[in-house]
Amino acid sequence: MAPALYRREPLEVLIDHLVGQVTFNDLKRRLLINTVDLHSGMQVMWGLPGLRSTRVADAVAASCALPGIFPPREINGRAYVDGAVVENLPVRMAASLGQGPILAINVAATSVLRSETDTQGFAATYIRGLEIVMQTQIESQLRDWKGPPLVLVQPRVEHISMFAFDKTEELIDAGYRATANTLDQLGTRLDGVARGMHPTRRLRVLVDESRCVGCGSCVIQAPQVFRLDARGKAEVLTPVQTWSPIDGAYVLNCPTYAISVQPEQPEDSAA
Protein backbone atom coordinates (compact mmCIF):
# COMPACT_ATOMS: atom_id res chain seq x y z
CA MET A 1 0.00 0.00 0.00
CA ALA A 2 1.39 3.40 -0.98
CA PRO A 3 2.23 5.62 2.04
CA ALA A 4 1.28 8.85 0.25
CA LEU A 5 -0.24 10.39 -2.87
CA TYR A 6 3.15 11.28 -4.38
CA ARG A 7 6.40 9.33 -4.70
CA ARG A 8 9.41 10.65 -2.79
CA GLU A 9 12.05 10.18 -5.50
CA PRO A 10 11.33 13.19 -7.78
CA LEU A 11 11.20 15.56 -4.81
CA GLU A 12 14.37 14.19 -3.25
CA VAL A 13 16.28 14.41 -6.54
CA LEU A 14 15.23 18.06 -6.83
CA ILE A 15 16.23 18.85 -3.23
CA ASP A 16 19.60 17.12 -3.61
CA HIS A 17 20.24 19.11 -6.81
CA LEU A 18 19.41 22.44 -5.12
CA VAL A 19 20.94 21.87 -1.69
CA GLY A 20 23.74 19.37 -2.29
CA GLN A 21 25.61 17.53 0.45
CA VAL A 22 26.10 20.36 2.95
CA THR A 23 25.33 19.81 6.61
CA PHE A 24 24.10 22.40 9.09
CA ASN A 25 27.67 22.67 10.35
CA ASP A 26 28.73 23.91 6.90
CA LEU A 27 26.34 26.87 6.88
CA LYS A 28 27.56 30.40 7.60
CA ARG A 29 24.22 31.45 9.10
CA ARG A 30 21.99 29.54 11.49
CA LEU A 31 19.17 27.66 9.81
CA LEU A 32 16.45 25.74 11.65
CA ILE A 33 14.12 23.28 9.90
CA ASN A 34 10.92 22.18 11.62
CA THR A 35 10.01 18.46 11.55
CA VAL A 36 8.22 15.88 13.69
CA ASP A 37 9.37 12.39 14.66
CA LEU A 38 6.52 10.28 13.29
CA HIS A 39 6.94 7.58 15.94
CA SER A 40 7.13 9.72 19.07
CA GLY A 41 5.22 12.79 17.87
CA MET A 42 8.06 14.98 19.17
CA GLN A 43 8.93 18.23 17.38
CA VAL A 44 12.51 18.10 16.09
CA MET A 45 14.19 21.32 14.94
CA TRP A 46 17.22 20.44 12.80
CA GLY A 47 20.04 22.93 13.14
CA LEU A 48 19.88 23.21 16.91
CA PRO A 49 23.03 22.26 18.86
CA GLY A 50 23.44 18.49 18.67
CA LEU A 51 21.41 18.33 15.44
CA ARG A 52 23.87 20.03 13.12
CA SER A 53 25.72 17.08 11.57
CA THR A 54 22.69 16.09 9.47
CA ARG A 55 22.51 16.90 5.78
CA VAL A 56 20.37 19.96 5.15
CA ALA A 57 18.79 18.14 2.17
CA ASP A 58 17.52 15.36 4.46
CA ALA A 59 15.91 17.84 6.83
CA VAL A 60 14.33 19.77 3.93
CA ALA A 61 12.90 16.53 2.53
CA ALA A 62 11.48 15.67 5.94
CA SER A 63 9.90 19.13 6.24
CA CYS A 64 8.14 18.54 2.90
CA ALA A 65 6.75 15.16 3.98
CA LEU A 66 3.25 16.15 4.95
CA PRO A 67 1.45 12.91 5.93
CA GLY A 68 -0.63 11.56 3.09
CA ILE A 69 1.01 13.86 0.53
CA PHE A 70 4.69 12.77 0.60
CA PRO A 71 6.17 9.73 2.38
CA PRO A 72 8.16 10.25 5.61
CA ARG A 73 11.90 10.86 5.34
CA GLU A 74 14.21 8.54 7.25
CA ILE A 75 17.08 10.22 9.13
CA ASN A 76 19.38 8.17 11.36
CA GLY A 77 16.89 5.31 11.40
CA ARG A 78 13.89 7.44 12.43
CA ALA A 79 10.97 8.57 10.25
CA TYR A 80 10.29 12.31 10.11
CA VAL A 81 7.46 14.35 8.61
CA ASP A 82 6.60 18.02 8.17
CA GLY A 83 6.71 20.02 11.39
CA ALA A 84 3.37 21.56 10.41
CA VAL A 85 1.79 18.51 12.03
CA VAL A 86 2.67 20.10 15.40
CA GLU A 87 3.35 23.77 14.61
CA ASN A 88 2.78 25.10 11.11
CA LEU A 89 4.13 28.57 11.97
CA PRO A 90 6.91 27.76 14.50
CA VAL A 91 6.99 31.05 16.38
CA ARG A 92 7.07 29.32 19.76
CA MET A 93 10.39 27.73 18.86
CA ALA A 94 11.67 31.09 17.64
CA ALA A 95 10.61 32.67 20.94
CA SER A 96 12.57 30.06 22.90
CA LEU A 97 15.80 31.00 21.09
CA GLY A 98 15.93 34.67 22.07
CA GLN A 99 14.11 37.76 23.26
CA GLY A 100 12.78 38.67 19.83
CA PRO A 101 11.29 40.47 18.13
CA ILE A 102 9.97 37.80 15.75
CA LEU A 103 8.95 38.46 12.16
CA ALA A 104 6.63 35.71 10.88
CA ILE A 105 5.17 35.53 7.37
CA ASN A 106 2.11 33.30 7.10
CA VAL A 107 1.15 32.35 3.54
CA ALA A 108 -1.31 29.69 4.69
CA ALA A 109 -4.41 31.87 4.37
CA THR A 110 -7.44 29.58 4.15
CA SER A 111 -10.33 31.52 5.67
CA VAL A 112 -12.03 31.81 2.31
CA LEU A 113 -14.61 29.95 0.29
CA ARG A 114 -13.35 27.40 -2.20
CA SER A 115 -15.22 26.50 -5.38
CA GLU A 116 -16.83 23.08 -5.76
CA THR A 117 -14.07 22.00 -8.14
CA ASP A 118 -11.53 22.69 -5.38
CA THR A 119 -13.23 20.16 -3.09
CA GLN A 120 -14.02 17.31 -5.47
CA GLY A 121 -12.31 13.96 -5.22
CA PHE A 122 -10.25 12.39 -2.43
CA ALA A 123 -7.06 14.39 -2.95
CA ALA A 124 -8.79 17.78 -3.16
CA THR A 125 -11.00 17.04 -0.14
CA TYR A 126 -8.06 15.79 1.94
CA ILE A 127 -5.89 18.78 1.05
CA ARG A 128 -8.69 21.26 1.80
CA GLY A 129 -9.22 19.59 5.17
CA LEU A 130 -5.51 19.95 5.96
CA GLU A 131 -5.66 23.64 5.02
CA ILE A 132 -8.46 24.26 7.50
CA VAL A 133 -6.79 22.25 10.28
CA MET A 134 -3.46 24.05 9.86
CA GLN A 135 -4.91 27.55 9.77
CA THR A 136 -7.04 26.80 12.84
CA GLN A 137 -3.92 25.47 14.55
CA ILE A 138 -2.02 28.68 13.81
CA GLU A 139 -4.84 30.86 15.15
CA SER A 140 -5.17 28.74 18.29
CA GLN A 141 -1.44 28.84 19.04
CA LEU A 142 -1.17 32.59 18.50
CA ARG A 143 -4.29 33.62 20.37
CA ASP A 144 -3.33 35.42 23.60
CA TRP A 145 0.33 35.50 22.54
CA LYS A 146 2.55 35.95 25.62
CA GLY A 147 5.97 35.71 24.00
CA PRO A 148 8.33 38.42 22.74
CA PRO A 149 7.13 41.05 20.22
CA LEU A 150 5.65 39.27 17.21
CA VAL A 151 5.11 40.96 13.86
CA LEU A 152 2.73 38.73 11.93
CA VAL A 153 2.56 39.33 8.17
CA GLN A 154 -0.34 37.74 6.30
CA PRO A 155 -0.17 38.39 2.52
CA ARG A 156 -3.39 38.40 0.51
CA VAL A 157 -2.99 34.95 -1.01
CA GLU A 158 -6.49 33.62 -0.36
CA HIS A 159 -6.83 32.62 -4.01
CA ILE A 160 -3.89 30.20 -3.78
CA SER A 161 -4.33 26.75 -2.28
CA MET A 162 -1.81 25.80 0.39
CA PHE A 163 -0.63 22.98 -1.86
CA ALA A 164 -0.49 24.86 -5.17
CA PHE A 165 3.19 24.05 -5.69
CA ASP A 166 3.30 25.90 -9.01
CA LYS A 167 2.52 29.20 -7.27
CA THR A 168 5.66 29.42 -5.13
CA GLU A 169 7.11 32.41 -6.96
CA GLU A 170 3.84 34.31 -6.58
CA LEU A 171 3.70 33.47 -2.86
CA ILE A 172 7.26 34.68 -2.30
CA ASP A 173 6.57 37.92 -4.13
CA ALA A 174 3.34 38.50 -2.19
CA GLY A 175 5.14 37.77 1.08
CA TYR A 176 7.94 40.21 0.26
CA ARG A 177 5.55 43.04 -0.63
CA ALA A 178 3.33 42.42 2.39
CA THR A 179 6.35 42.41 4.70
CA ALA A 180 7.61 45.71 3.29
CA ASN A 181 4.14 47.27 3.70
CA THR A 182 3.85 46.00 7.27
CA LEU A 183 7.24 47.40 8.27
CA ASP A 184 6.33 50.73 6.70
CA GLN A 185 3.07 50.69 8.65
CA LEU A 186 4.89 50.10 11.93
CA GLY A 187 7.18 53.01 11.14
CA THR A 188 9.92 51.87 13.51
CA ARG A 189 12.79 49.45 13.83
CA LEU A 190 11.79 45.94 14.86
CA ASP A 191 13.91 46.16 17.98
CA GLY A 192 11.71 49.05 19.12
CA VAL A 193 8.41 47.17 18.84
CA ALA A 194 6.51 46.67 22.10
CA ARG A 195 5.51 43.23 23.40
CA GLY A 196 2.43 41.62 21.93
CA MET A 197 1.34 40.97 18.37
CA HIS A 198 1.64 43.54 15.61
CA PRO A 199 0.40 45.35 13.62
CA THR A 200 -2.87 46.30 15.32
CA ARG A 201 -5.78 48.29 13.91
CA ARG A 202 -8.94 49.91 15.28
CA LEU A 203 -12.15 48.72 13.67
CA ARG A 204 -15.86 49.21 14.20
CA VAL A 205 -17.95 46.02 14.25
CA LEU A 206 -21.34 46.17 12.50
CA VAL A 207 -24.29 43.75 12.25
CA ASP A 208 -26.72 43.70 9.34
CA GLU A 209 -30.02 42.89 11.07
CA SER A 210 -31.65 41.91 7.78
CA ARG A 211 -29.12 39.09 7.41
CA CYS A 212 -28.87 38.03 11.06
CA VAL A 213 -30.88 34.88 11.88
CA GLY A 214 -30.00 34.82 15.57
CA CYS A 215 -27.97 31.61 15.51
CA GLY A 216 -25.80 32.90 18.35
CA SER A 217 -22.51 31.74 16.81
CA CYS A 218 -20.95 35.18 17.33
CA VAL A 219 -22.00 35.21 21.01
CA ILE A 220 -20.38 31.81 21.57
CA GLN A 221 -17.14 32.90 19.89
CA ALA A 222 -16.94 36.44 21.31
CA PRO A 223 -19.28 36.96 24.28
CA GLN A 224 -17.39 40.12 25.19
CA VAL A 225 -18.36 41.63 21.82
CA PHE A 226 -21.88 40.30 21.13
CA ARG A 227 -25.14 39.38 22.80
CA LEU A 228 -28.59 38.49 21.52
CA ASP A 229 -31.20 41.23 22.02
CA ALA A 230 -34.85 40.75 22.95
CA ARG A 231 -35.69 39.92 19.32
CA GLY A 232 -33.02 37.22 19.16
CA LYS A 233 -30.80 39.30 16.87
CA ALA A 234 -27.07 39.80 17.38
CA GLU A 235 -26.22 43.09 19.11
CA VAL A 236 -22.73 44.56 19.36
CA LEU A 237 -21.74 45.36 22.95
CA THR A 238 -18.37 46.95 22.22
CA PRO A 239 -18.41 48.23 18.63
CA VAL A 240 -14.85 49.60 18.52
CA GLN A 241 -12.23 46.86 18.69
CA THR A 242 -8.45 46.82 18.46
CA TRP A 243 -7.48 43.82 16.40
CA SER A 244 -4.24 41.93 16.05
CA PRO A 245 -3.67 40.07 12.74
CA ILE A 246 -5.52 36.97 14.00
CA ASP A 247 -8.55 38.63 15.61
CA GLY A 248 -12.04 38.78 14.18
CA ALA A 249 -12.67 35.16 13.22
CA TYR A 250 -16.33 35.66 14.10
CA VAL A 251 -16.73 37.84 11.00
CA LEU A 252 -15.75 34.99 8.69
CA ASN A 253 -17.61 32.39 10.75
CA CYS A 254 -21.01 34.08 10.60
CA PRO A 255 -23.11 31.67 8.48
CA THR A 256 -25.19 34.46 6.91
CA TYR A 257 -22.36 37.01 6.53
CA ALA A 258 -24.24 39.46 8.73
CA ILE A 259 -21.13 40.78 10.49
CA SER A 260 -18.74 43.28 8.95
CA VAL A 261 -16.10 45.77 10.06
CA GLN A 262 -14.95 49.18 8.93
CA PRO A 263 -11.90 51.27 9.92
CA GLU A 264 -12.47 53.44 12.96
CA GLN A 265 -11.27 56.99 12.49
CA PRO A 266 -9.18 58.48 15.32
CA GLU A 267 -11.15 60.97 17.39
CA ASP A 268 -8.94 63.90 16.46
CA SER A 269 -9.44 63.26 12.73
CA ALA A 270 -13.18 62.58 12.82
CA ALA A 271 -15.28 64.97 10.76
PDB file of N, CA, C and O in Angstrom, residues 154-192:
ATOM      1  N   GLN A 154       0.558  38.677   6.968  1.00  0.00           N
ATOM      2  CA  GLN A 154      -0.337  37.737   6.296  1.00  0.00           C
ATOM      3  C   GLN A 154      -0.690  38.276   4.909  1.00  0.00           C
ATOM      4  O   GLN A 154      -1.656  39.028   4.761  1.00  0.00           O
ATOM      5  N   PRO A 155       0.083  37.901   3.888  1.00  0.00           N
ATOM      6  CA  PRO A 155      -0.168  38.392   2.522  1.00  0.00           C
ATOM      7  C   PRO A 155      -1.552  37.971   2.027  1.00  0.00           C
ATOM      8  O   PRO A 155      -2.116  36.967   2.486  1.00  0.00           O
ATOM      9  N   ARG A 156      -2.093  38.731   1.101  1.00  0.00           N
ATOM     10  CA  ARG A 156      -3.391  38.400   0.512  1.00  0.00           C
ATOM     11  C   ARG A 156      -3.200  37.329  -0.548  1.00  0.00           C
ATOM     12  O   ARG A 156      -3.014  37.592  -1.733  1.00  0.00           O
ATOM     13  N   VAL A 157      -3.197  36.085  -0.094  1.00  0.00           N
ATOM     14  CA  VAL A 157      -2.987  34.950  -1.010  1.00  0.00           C
ATOM     15  C   VAL A 157      -4.144  33.950  -0.880  1.00  0.00           C
ATOM     16  O   VAL A 157      -3.973  32.750  -1.072  1.00  0.00           O
ATOM     17  N   GLU A 158      -5.333  34.486  -0.556  1.00  0.00           N
ATOM     18  CA  GLU A 158      -6.486  33.618  -0.356  1.00  0.00           C
ATOM     19  C   GLU A 158      -6.829  32.797  -1.596  1.00  0.00           C
ATOM     20  O   GLU A 158      -7.405  31.713  -1.493  1.00  0.00           O
ATOM     21  N   HIS A 159      -6.470  33.303  -2.765  1.00  0.00           N
ATOM     22  CA  HIS A 159      -6.826  32.618  -4.009  1.00  0.00           C
ATOM     23  C   HIS A 159      -5.900  31.452  -4.320  1.00  0.00           C
ATOM     24  O   HIS A 159      -6.144  30.697  -5.265  1.00  0.00           O
ATOM     25  N   ILE A 160      -4.856  31.267  -3.520  1.00  0.00           N
ATOM     26  CA  ILE A 160      -3.886  30.205  -3.781  1.00  0.00           C
ATOM     27  C   ILE A 160      -4.038  29.106  -2.735  1.00  0.00           C
ATOM     28  O   ILE A 160      -3.963  29.352  -1.534  1.00  0.00           O
ATOM     29  N   SER A 161      -4.240  27.884  -3.190  1.00  0.00           N
ATOM     30  CA  SER A 161      -4.327  26.749  -2.282  1.00  0.00           C
ATOM     31  C   SER A 161      -2.985  26.547  -1.588  1.00  0.00           C
ATOM     32  O   SER A 161      -1.924  26.813  -2.153  1.00  0.00           O
ATOM     33  N   MET A 162      -3.031  26.050  -0.361  1.00  0.00           N
ATOM     34  CA  MET A 162      -1.813  25.801   0.392  1.00  0.00           C
ATOM     35  C   MET A 162      -0.879  24.840  -0.332  1.00  0.00           C
ATOM     36  O   MET A 162       0.332  24.860  -0.142  1.00  0.00           O
ATOM     37  N   PHE A 163      -1.429  23.989  -1.182  1.00  0.00           N
ATOM     38  CA  PHE A 163      -0.629  22.982  -1.865  1.00  0.00           C
ATOM     39  C   PHE A 163      -0.537  23.233  -3.372  1.00  0.00           C
ATOM     40  O   PHE A 163      -0.315  22.315  -4.150  1.00  0.00           O
ATOM     41  N   ALA A 164      -0.685  24.488  -3.766  1.00  0.00           N
ATOM     42  CA  ALA A 164      -0.493  24.856  -5.173  1.00  0.00           C
ATOM     43  C   ALA A 164       1.002  25.078  -5.398  1.00  0.00           C
ATOM     44  O   ALA A 164       1.501  26.201  -5.340  1.00  0.00           O
ATOM     45  N   PHE A 165       1.732  23.996  -5.634  1.00  0.00           N
ATOM     46  CA  PHE A 165       3.191  24.051  -5.690  1.00  0.00           C
ATOM     47  C   PHE A 165       3.704  24.869  -6.866  1.00  0.00           C
ATOM     48  O   PHE A 165       4.867  25.271  -6.884  1.00  0.00           O
ATOM     49  N   ASP A 166       2.864  25.117  -7.853  1.00  0.00           N
ATOM     50  CA  ASP A 166       3.304  25.897  -9.008  1.00  0.00           C
ATOM     51  C   ASP A 166       3.154  27.405  -8.774  1.00  0.00           C
ATOM     52  O   ASP A 166       3.454  28.203  -9.663  1.00  0.00           O
ATOM     53  N   LYS A 167       2.732  27.791  -7.580  1.00  0.00           N
ATOM     54  CA  LYS A 167       2.519  29.204  -7.268  1.00  0.00           C
ATOM     55  C   LYS A 167       3.568  29.745  -6.287  1.00  0.00           C
ATOM     56  O   LYS A 167       3.382  30.815  -5.705  1.00  0.00           O
ATOM     57  N   THR A 168       4.660  29.028  -6.120  1.00  0.00           N
ATOM     58  CA  THR A 168       5.661  29.418  -5.127  1.00  0.00           C
ATOM     59  C   THR A 168       6.223  30.809  -5.388  1.00  0.00           C
ATOM     60  O   THR A 168       6.362  31.627  -4.468  1.00  0.00           O
ATOM     61  N   GLU A 169       6.535  31.099  -6.635  1.00  0.00           N
ATOM     62  CA  GLU A 169       7.110  32.414  -6.957  1.00  0.00           C
ATOM     63  C   GLU A 169       6.132  33.530  -6.620  1.00  0.00           C
ATOM     64  O   GLU A 169       6.527  34.580  -6.091  1.00  0.00           O
ATOM     65  N   GLU A 170       4.852  33.308  -6.900  1.00  0.00           N
ATOM     66  CA  GLU A 170       3.837  34.311  -6.577  1.00  0.00           C
ATOM     67  C   GLU A 170       3.711  34.490  -5.068  1.00  0.00           C
ATOM     68  O   GLU A 170       3.560  35.616  -4.576  1.00  0.00           O
ATOM     69  N   LEU A 171       3.787  33.387  -4.318  1.00  0.00           N
ATOM     70  CA  LEU A 171       3.698  33.466  -2.862  1.00  0.00           C
ATOM     71  C   LEU A 171       4.880  34.243  -2.281  1.00  0.00           C
ATOM     72  O   LEU A 171       4.707  35.079  -1.381  1.00  0.00           O
ATOM     73  N   ILE A 172       6.083  33.978  -2.793  1.00  0.00           N
ATOM     74  CA  ILE A 172       7.262  34.678  -2.302  1.00  0.00           C
ATOM     75  C   ILE A 172       7.154  36.173  -2.578  1.00  0.00           C
ATOM     76  O   ILE A 172       7.455  37.014  -1.711  1.00  0.00           O
ATOM     77  N   ASP A 173       6.711  36.510  -3.778  1.00  0.00           N
ATOM     78  CA  ASP A 173       6.575  37.921  -4.133  1.00  0.00           C
ATOM     79  C   ASP A 173       5.528  38.601  -3.253  1.00  0.00           C
ATOM     80  O   ASP A 173       5.736  39.721  -2.762  1.00  0.00           O
ATOM     81  N   ALA A 174       4.393  37.932  -3.043  1.00  0.00           N
ATOM     82  CA  ALA A 174       3.339  38.501  -2.192  1.00  0.00           C
ATOM     83  C   ALA A 174       3.828  38.662  -0.762  1.00  0.00           C
ATOM     84  O   ALA A 174       3.537  39.665  -0.093  1.00  0.00           O
ATOM     85  N   GLY A 175       4.594  37.682  -0.268  1.00  0.00           N
ATOM     86  CA  GLY A 175       5.139  37.772   1.082  1.00  0.00           C
ATOM     87  C   GLY A 175       6.118  38.915   1.238  1.00  0.00           C
ATOM     88  O   GLY A 175       6.111  39.629   2.249  1.00  0.00           O
ATOM     89  N   TYR A 176       6.958  39.120   0.213  1.00  0.00           N
ATOM     90  CA  TYR A 176       7.942  40.210   0.259  1.00  0.00           C
ATOM     91  C   TYR A 176       7.234  41.564   0.300  1.00  0.00           C
ATOM     92  O   TYR A 176       7.565  42.426   1.118  1.00  0.00           O
ATOM     93  N   ARG A 177       6.245  41.755  -0.577  1.00  0.00           N
ATOM     94  CA  ARG A 177       5.547  43.039  -0.635  1.00  0.00           C
ATOM     95  C   ARG A 177       4.758  43.292   0.644  1.00  0.00           C
ATOM     96  O   ARG A 177       4.727  44.417   1.163  1.00  0.00           O
ATOM     97  N   ALA A 178       4.107  42.248   1.160  1.00  0.00           N
ATOM     98  CA  ALA A 178       3.326  42.420   2.393  1.00  0.00           C
ATOM     99  C   ALA A 178       4.231  42.738   3.581  1.00  0.00           C
ATOM    100  O   ALA A 178       3.875  43.541   4.452  1.00  0.00           O
ATOM    101  N   THR A 179       5.407  42.129   3.613  1.00  0.00           N
ATOM    102  CA  THR A 179       6.351  42.407   4.697  1.00  0.00           C
ATOM    103  C   THR A 179       6.826  43.853   4.641  1.00  0.00           C
ATOM    104  O   THR A 179       6.875  44.551   5.660  1.00  0.00           O
ATOM    105  N   ALA A 180       7.172  44.319   3.437  1.00  0.00           N
ATOM    106  CA  ALA A 180       7.613  45.711   3.285  1.00  0.00           C
ATOM    107  C   ALA A 180       6.516  46.679   3.715  1.00  0.00           C
ATOM    108  O   ALA A 180       6.773  47.671   4.412  1.00  0.00           O
ATOM    109  N   ASN A 181       5.263  46.391   3.335  1.00  0.00           N
ATOM    110  CA  ASN A 181       4.144  47.270   3.699  1.00  0.00           C
ATOM    111  C   ASN A 181       3.918  47.270   5.218  1.00  0.00           C
ATOM    112  O   ASN A 181       3.626  48.314   5.815  1.00  0.00           O
ATOM    113  N   THR A 182       4.047  46.095   5.833  1.00  0.00           N
ATOM    114  CA  THR A 182       3.845  45.998   7.274  1.00  0.00           C
ATOM    115  C   THR A 182       4.907  46.780   8.032  1.00  0.00           C
ATOM    116  O   THR A 182       4.605  47.508   8.994  1.00  0.00           O
ATOM    117  N   LEU A 183       6.155  46.667   7.608  1.00  0.00           N
ATOM    118  CA  LEU A 183       7.236  47.397   8.273  1.00  0.00           C
ATOM    119  C   LEU A 183       7.067  48.905   8.091  1.00  0.00           C
ATOM    120  O   LEU A 183       7.333  49.682   9.012  1.00  0.00           O
ATOM    121  N   ASP A 184       6.612  49.312   6.909  1.00  0.00           N
ATOM    122  CA  ASP A 184       6.330  50.734   6.704  1.00  0.00           C
ATOM    123  C   ASP A 184       5.211  51.205   7.624  1.00  0.00           C
ATOM    124  O   ASP A 184       5.241  52.311   8.152  1.00  0.00           O
ATOM    125  N   GLN A 185       4.208  50.347   7.797  1.00  0.00           N
ATOM    126  CA  GLN A 185       3.071  50.687   8.649  1.00  0.00           C
ATOM    127  C   GLN A 185       3.501  50.851  10.108  1.00  0.00           C
ATOM    128  O   GLN A 185       3.017  51.748  10.811  1.00  0.00           O
ATOM    129  N   LEU A 186       4.411  50.000  10.560  1.00  0.00           N
ATOM    130  CA  LEU A 186       4.885  50.095  11.934  1.00  0.00           C
ATOM    131  C   LEU A 186       5.708  51.359  12.138  1.00  0.00           C
ATOM    132  O   LEU A 186       5.716  51.933  13.224  1.00  0.00           O
ATOM    133  N   GLY A 187       6.434  51.761  11.085  1.00  0.00           N
ATOM    134  CA  GLY A 187       7.176  53.015  11.140  1.00  0.00           C
ATOM    135  C   GLY A 187       8.266  53.048  12.185  1.00  0.00           C
ATOM    136  O   GLY A 187       8.567  54.100  12.746  1.00  0.00           O
ATOM    137  N   THR A 188       8.858  51.908  12.501  1.00  0.00           N
ATOM    138  CA  THR A 188       9.920  51.869  13.505  1.00  0.00           C
ATOM    139  C   THR A 188      10.798  50.665  13.256  1.00  0.00           C
ATOM    140  O   THR A 188      10.452  49.776  12.483  1.00  0.00           O
ATOM    141  N   ARG A 189      11.939  50.638  13.896  1.00  0.00           N
ATOM    142  CA  ARG A 189      12.788  49.455  13.829  1.00  0.00           C
ATOM    143  C   ARG A 189      12.137  48.322  14.607  1.00  0.00           C
ATOM    144  O   ARG A 189      11.438  48.547  15.589  1.00  0.00           O
ATOM    145  N   LEU A 190      12.390  47.082  14.174  1.00  0.00           N
ATOM    146  CA  LEU A 190      11.790  45.944  14.856  1.00  0.00           C
ATOM    147  C   LEU A 190      12.226  45.861  16.309  1.00  0.00           C
ATOM    148  O   LEU A 190      11.451  45.439  17.176  1.00  0.00           O
ATOM    149  N   ASP A 191      13.454  46.274  16.596  1.00  0.00           N
ATOM    150  CA  ASP A 191      13.907  46.164  17.980  1.00  0.00           C
ATOM    151  C   ASP A 191      13.256  47.202  18.886  1.00  0.00           C
ATOM    152  O   ASP A 191      13.456  47.204  20.095  1.00  0.00           O
ATOM    153  N   GLY A 192      12.434  48.089  18.315  1.00  0.00           N
ATOM    154  CA  GLY A 192      11.712  49.053  19.124  1.00  0.00           C
ATOM    155  C   GLY A 192      10.245  48.716  19.290  1.00  0.00           C
ATOM    156  O   GLY A 192       9.489  49.467  19.906  1.00  0.00           O
TER     157      GLY A 192
END
